[in-house]
């Protein structure tokens, strides 16, 4: 019997350890401080749109205000004297990466890379490093400061956040011949570099701490987690088998790891989310059965497999994982996902994928706890393969977002919200537009649209310093169409639009919106002209900045829209087909010499639609008056420009409320109606381990809404009891629990059977019985049991495989 028990015990243990896998590292977020250009690259030339509407409208009759002649001779002379040409001669790099170091320093690093274009020839790549101190007007090669080392293309230039002057480069070293990699660090904006040998090979980009310049975090190629507290001089391995990692507040580090210490692609749903506050000296498991997690602003998110084989759920914490609440969202199966579109200290925009490969889902908005959600927008268009959408946050005005939806006929239409997802509406077409269809609206091409429609070179552009300004590629008609889009500009946060430029363009905002520049986009033509506008895109002046044309690669300016400089990047092609990187940097300070004064600004009420109403401008319970530049003023805001605004609270109306959990708004109505499936008057839910009861009239105030008095519906949450179980409890999923019960019963039956046989042989057979103790049973049954089990077998189940796409909580 002992061998039988041992074998079955091993089988049971094997069942427990078969649930294991690895989470792939999420793609890094776009770094706004770096730009990469590539020669001979025609983006998306082979991509065909999945869905688009036919061109059934005409909107080319709106006149554009572009001067028919170039700049005046005086303007041309000023601009020419401040247009700086630089050629990277003798450099054969196929791509170039730019990185702005610090804010307002004028320092730019340029890293050229030469890669063999055939992936089957893995001969590595060569690189050269350049530095500029004058916003890109001139460059000096500084490859010698990094010992002429080749730099890893996949990691590029790792620049510190904000005004940091810290830079890290990773040398391209063979993983097979060296025990560890090498990095070069700089604390003085790349004037000098320090070479550091690593005890590991980098498996991802180094993550800078958001506030402490000395703290660094990364993963090695063997999935170990490493931390440095002295800007890379010394490194400490704090954990193995790490899937994903993120800085939290202060010294907090969050990471997901498998309890078995394994790295396997099928391990999602079994991960432990851990937290360390002392750089790995101690750890605390804050959540079990994690599929993936992310940290953003005020919230810590995690998708959790609460029961094996059942849909995943989202749990949210607002206290860095000490307590958790289950988000009141629809659960998702293995072929669905959640995606956090945006979040701040007050709310979350969450996309929940629909079942099947449909390319759309439902958008929900949360309350300030991140637990209770309201349905905001159905049929939200989303790329479930690459994890992108057209969702755009208009950062200069509170509560304004633009995105696209997929209609029943398969067309793509744009919608906008001014109240943080409370209501959505179509975008108004520019005045004077005409369409050959009943529906005539403006439709905006976002990031997802760029992947579907190759003729769109840039997503919408907006910046917190350029109040109300939105620049975007669009089309006027009944839906987005597969045509060359035009450039549209809004100066009031999306309420009204003008068609600003004919055809696709690259564009940039300078001087906090006082200056806009653009270059016509064409994959098969060279460029030599630059367009600029000093009246928010109403009129443009054409400036021929180059005497000879060259192949255009991109437009680059310092992040933050404070600069007065813009660089036009590209390359020239010689007769022998050799190419040379070139850049033209235009400085507008000599053209716009007047500093703006009080007379150049005007008071502007945001969200104003009807000046006769007392509630005019009231959005999210608040109205804001801004001081913004007059369109007729040609002057410089300057780098020290600070937005001047005055706010005032409004009286509450129904528009200041979202429909509460279990309620919805009918079309063209502000009333919240109870969902047909909601039968009980009281709603129960689990919030941070407490079972709460919600009594509501169907309304909850929009997060961030600042209205006072007026319409105040009843809404109360009551503590009822502790939740029976939460995801932070150490618990197995239902399948694992069932296996524990089955194996326990099986072991008990086997022991009983063994004792029955022994009793029958020795006691009932008048033989001496010797007691033997086991860990499972210490008392022998003294009865003669005549009937027993003939055969006992355990058939181990196969391992669980989760075939879901990448969970998009980031």
mmCIF file of N, CA and C in Angstrom, residues 356-411:
data_model
loop_
_atom_site.group_PDB
_atom_site.id
_atom_site.type_symbol
_atom_site.label_atom_id
_atom_site.label_comp_id
_atom_site.label_asym_id
_atom_site.label_seq_id
_atom_site.Cartn_x
_atom_site.Cartn_y
_atom_site.Cartn_z
ATOM 1 N N UNK A 356 -15.658 37.622 -29.257
ATOM 2 C CA UNK A 356 -15.399 37.442 -30.679
ATOM 3 C C UNK A 356 -14.425 38.475 -31.210
ATOM 4 N N UNK A 357 -13.909 38.220 -32.378
ATOM 5 C CA UNK A 357 -12.936 39.115 -33.010
ATOM 6 C C UNK A 357 -13.680 40.174 -33.801
ATOM 7 N N UNK A 358 -14.317 41.115 -33.078
ATOM 8 C CA UNK A 358 -15.195 42.095 -33.706
ATOM 9 C C UNK A 358 -14.547 43.451 -33.907
ATOM 10 N N UNK A 359 -13.475 43.729 -33.170
ATOM 11 C CA UNK A 359 -12.802 45.014 -33.308
ATOM 12 C C UNK A 359 -13.486 46.153 -32.592
ATOM 13 N N UNK A 360 -14.356 45.843 -31.620
ATOM 14 C CA UNK A 360 -14.989 46.911 -30.861
ATOM 15 C C UNK A 360 -15.337 46.392 -29.475
ATOM 16 N N UNK A 361 -15.719 47.309 -28.615
ATOM 17 C CA UNK A 361 -16.106 46.955 -27.257
ATOM 18 C C UNK A 361 -16.932 48.078 -26.669
ATOM 19 N N UNK A 362 -17.042 48.068 -25.339
ATOM 20 C CA UNK A 362 -17.822 49.069 -24.627
ATOM 21 C C UNK A 362 -16.905 49.843 -23.685
ATOM 22 N N UNK A 363 -17.062 51.156 -23.664
ATOM 23 C CA UNK A 363 -16.280 52.011 -22.789
ATOM 24 C C UNK A 363 -17.084 52.311 -21.529
ATOM 25 N N UNK A 364 -16.399 52.199 -20.387
ATOM 26 C CA UNK A 364 -17.016 52.497 -19.100
ATOM 27 C C UNK A 364 -16.190 53.574 -18.399
ATOM 28 N N UNK A 365 -16.860 54.343 -17.532
ATOM 29 C CA UNK A 365 -16.162 55.327 -16.709
ATOM 30 C C UNK A 365 -16.442 55.020 -15.248
ATOM 31 N N UNK A 366 -15.435 55.230 -14.403
ATOM 32 C CA UNK A 366 -15.536 54.846 -13.002
ATOM 33 C C UNK A 366 -15.792 56.039 -12.106
ATOM 34 N N UNK A 367 -16.054 55.716 -10.824
ATOM 35 C CA UNK A 367 -16.063 56.731 -9.793
ATOM 36 C C UNK A 367 -14.672 56.892 -9.218
ATOM 37 N N UNK A 368 -14.556 57.640 -8.132
ATOM 38 C CA UNK A 368 -13.234 57.945 -7.600
ATOM 39 C C UNK A 368 -12.580 56.756 -6.911
ATOM 40 N N UNK A 369 -13.344 55.683 -6.656
ATOM 41 C CA UNK A 369 -12.749 54.480 -6.080
ATOM 42 C C UNK A 369 -12.276 53.504 -7.147
ATOM 43 N N UNK A 370 -12.698 53.721 -8.394
ATOM 44 C CA UNK A 370 -12.334 52.808 -9.472
ATOM 45 C C UNK A 370 -13.110 51.516 -9.457
ATOM 46 N N UNK A 371 -14.137 51.406 -8.619
ATOM 47 C CA UNK A 371 -14.888 50.153 -8.473
ATOM 48 C C UNK A 371 -16.229 50.213 -9.196
ATOM 49 N N UNK A 372 -16.998 51.260 -8.959
ATOM 50 C CA UNK A 372 -18.295 51.402 -9.611
ATOM 51 C C UNK A 372 -18.114 52.065 -10.974
ATOM 52 N N UNK A 373 -18.746 51.480 -11.994
ATOM 53 C CA UNK A 373 -18.602 51.963 -13.364
ATOM 54 C C UNK A 373 -19.965 52.214 -13.989
ATOM 55 N N UNK A 374 -19.976 53.126 -14.925
ATOM 56 C CA UNK A 374 -21.161 53.396 -15.730
ATOM 57 C C UNK A 374 -20.812 53.227 -17.196
ATOM 58 N N UNK A 375 -21.753 52.697 -17.938
ATOM 59 C CA UNK A 375 -21.534 52.536 -19.378
ATOM 60 C C UNK A 375 -21.489 53.904 -20.029
ATOM 61 N N UNK A 376 -20.408 54.164 -20.776
ATOM 62 C CA UNK A 376 -20.224 55.480 -21.378
ATOM 63 C C UNK A 376 -20.460 55.462 -22.889
ATOM 64 N N UNK A 377 -19.909 54.452 -23.581
ATOM 65 C CA UNK A 377 -19.972 54.451 -25.045
ATOM 66 C C UNK A 377 -19.932 53.026 -25.555
ATOM 67 N N UNK A 378 -20.895 52.673 -26.382
ATOM 68 C CA UNK A 378 -20.923 51.354 -27.000
ATOM 69 C C UNK A 378 -20.247 51.390 -28.365
ATOM 70 N N UNK A 379 -19.868 50.195 -28.838
ATOM 71 C CA UNK A 379 -19.262 50.034 -30.165
ATOM 72 C C UNK A 379 -17.985 50.862 -30.319
ATOM 73 N N UNK A 380 -17.204 50.933 -29.243
ATOM 74 C CA UNK A 380 -15.951 51.683 -29.297
ATOM 75 C C UNK A 380 -14.942 50.916 -30.142
ATOM 76 N N UNK A 381 -14.398 51.568 -31.158
ATOM 77 C CA UNK A 381 -13.485 50.942 -32.121
ATOM 78 C C UNK A 381 -12.125 50.740 -31.473
ATOM 79 N N UNK A 382 -11.623 49.508 -31.520
ATOM 80 C CA UNK A 382 -10.379 49.185 -30.823
ATOM 81 C C UNK A 382 -9.688 48.038 -31.542
ATOM 82 N N UNK A 383 -8.373 48.181 -31.713
ATOM 83 C CA UNK A 383 -7.581 47.130 -32.345
ATOM 84 C C UNK A 383 -7.214 46.089 -31.288
ATOM 85 N N UNK A 384 -7.892 44.942 -31.305
ATOM 86 C CA UNK A 384 -7.631 43.932 -30.288
ATOM 87 C C UNK A 384 -6.375 43.124 -30.558
ATOM 88 N N UNK A 385 -5.701 43.377 -31.681
ATOM 89 C CA UNK A 385 -4.442 42.686 -31.964
ATOM 90 C C UNK A 385 -3.235 43.507 -31.492
ATOM 91 N N UNK A 386 -3.283 44.816 -31.718
ATOM 92 C CA UNK A 386 -2.146 45.671 -31.373
ATOM 93 C C UNK A 386 -2.405 46.563 -30.167
ATOM 94 N N UNK A 387 -3.618 46.553 -29.672
ATOM 95 C CA UNK A 387 -3.904 47.295 -28.456
ATOM 96 C C UNK A 387 -3.925 48.798 -28.618
ATOM 97 N N UNK A 388 -4.438 49.308 -29.730
ATOM 98 C CA UNK A 388 -4.510 50.757 -29.937
ATOM 99 C C UNK A 388 -5.943 51.132 -30.316
ATOM 100 N N UNK A 389 -6.266 52.390 -30.085
ATOM 101 C CA UNK A 389 -7.563 52.930 -30.471
ATOM 102 C C UNK A 389 -7.367 54.365 -30.912
ATOM 103 N N UNK A 390 -8.456 55.021 -31.261
ATOM 104 C CA UNK A 390 -8.404 56.428 -31.646
ATOM 105 C C UNK A 390 -8.745 57.352 -30.478
ATOM 106 N N UNK A 391 -8.818 56.798 -29.284
ATOM 107 C CA UNK A 391 -9.154 57.567 -28.089
ATOM 108 C C UNK A 391 -8.091 58.647 -27.853
ATOM 109 N N UNK A 392 -8.526 59.910 -27.809
ATOM 110 C CA UNK A 392 -7.613 61.051 -27.677
ATOM 111 C C UNK A 392 -8.070 61.955 -26.547
ATOM 112 N N UNK A 393 -7.181 62.239 -25.636
ATOM 113 C CA UNK A 393 -7.452 63.144 -24.528
ATOM 114 C C UNK A 393 -7.057 64.557 -24.939
ATOM 115 N N UNK A 394 -8.013 65.462 -24.950
ATOM 116 C CA UNK A 394 -7.743 66.860 -25.259
ATOM 117 C C UNK A 394 -7.259 67.514 -23.966
ATOM 118 N N UNK A 395 -5.952 67.525 -23.789
ATOM 119 C CA UNK A 395 -5.350 67.812 -22.489
ATOM 120 C C UNK A 395 -5.505 69.254 -22.022
ATOM 121 N N UNK A 396 -5.815 70.161 -22.936
ATOM 122 C CA UNK A 396 -5.865 71.566 -22.525
ATOM 123 C C UNK A 396 -7.200 71.964 -21.921
ATOM 124 N N UNK A 397 -8.232 71.112 -22.032
ATOM 125 C CA UNK A 397 -9.536 71.414 -21.451
ATOM 126 C C UNK A 397 -10.036 70.220 -20.653
ATOM 127 N N UNK A 398 -10.637 70.474 -19.517
ATOM 128 C CA UNK A 398 -11.144 69.390 -18.680
ATOM 129 C C UNK A 398 -12.282 68.639 -19.370
ATOM 130 N N UNK A 399 -12.222 67.320 -19.309
ATOM 131 C CA UNK A 399 -13.359 66.486 -19.699
ATOM 132 C C UNK A 399 -13.555 66.258 -21.168
ATOM 133 N N UNK A 400 -12.638 66.723 -22.038
ATOM 134 C CA UNK A 400 -12.841 66.606 -23.487
ATOM 135 C C UNK A 400 -12.030 65.433 -24.033
ATOM 136 N N UNK A 401 -12.727 64.532 -24.739
ATOM 137 C CA UNK A 401 -12.090 63.372 -25.363
ATOM 138 C C UNK A 401 -12.746 63.118 -26.714
ATOM 139 N N UNK A 402 -11.944 62.606 -27.649
ATOM 140 C CA UNK A 402 -12.441 62.255 -28.986
ATOM 141 C C UNK A 402 -12.084 60.801 -29.255
ATOM 142 N N UNK A 403 -12.992 60.072 -29.871
ATOM 143 C CA UNK A 403 -12.689 58.700 -30.271
ATOM 144 C C UNK A 403 -13.590 58.320 -31.436
ATOM 145 N N UNK A 404 -13.470 57.079 -31.892
ATOM 146 C CA UNK A 404 -14.258 56.596 -33.021
ATOM 147 C C UNK A 404 -15.046 55.354 -32.640
ATOM 148 N N UNK A 405 -16.200 55.197 -33.253
ATOM 149 C CA UNK A 405 -17.051 54.035 -33.017
ATOM 150 C C UNK A 405 -17.267 53.286 -34.323
ATOM 151 N N UNK A 406 -17.583 52.010 -34.190
ATOM 152 C CA UNK A 406 -17.887 51.159 -35.335
ATOM 153 C C UNK A 406 -19.393 50.989 -35.416
ATOM 154 N N UNK A 407 -19.989 51.462 -36.508
ATOM 155 C CA UNK A 407 -21.440 51.395 -36.638
ATOM 156 C C UNK A 407 -21.877 50.031 -37.153
ATOM 157 N N UNK A 408 -23.186 49.801 -37.166
ATOM 158 C CA UNK A 408 -23.718 48.503 -37.576
ATOM 159 C C UNK A 408 -23.406 48.177 -39.029
ATOM 160 N N UNK A 409 -23.276 49.209 -39.880
ATOM 161 C CA UNK A 409 -22.981 48.947 -41.290
ATOM 162 C C UNK A 409 -21.477 48.838 -41.564
ATOM 163 N N UNK A 410 -20.667 48.830 -40.495
ATOM 164 C CA UNK A 410 -19.232 48.643 -40.659
ATOM 165 C C UNK A 410 -18.453 49.917 -40.909
ATOM 166 N N UNK A 411 -19.086 51.075 -40.855
ATOM 167 C CA UNK A 411 -18.374 52.330 -41.071
ATOM 168 C C UNK A 411 -17.838 52.862 -39.745
#
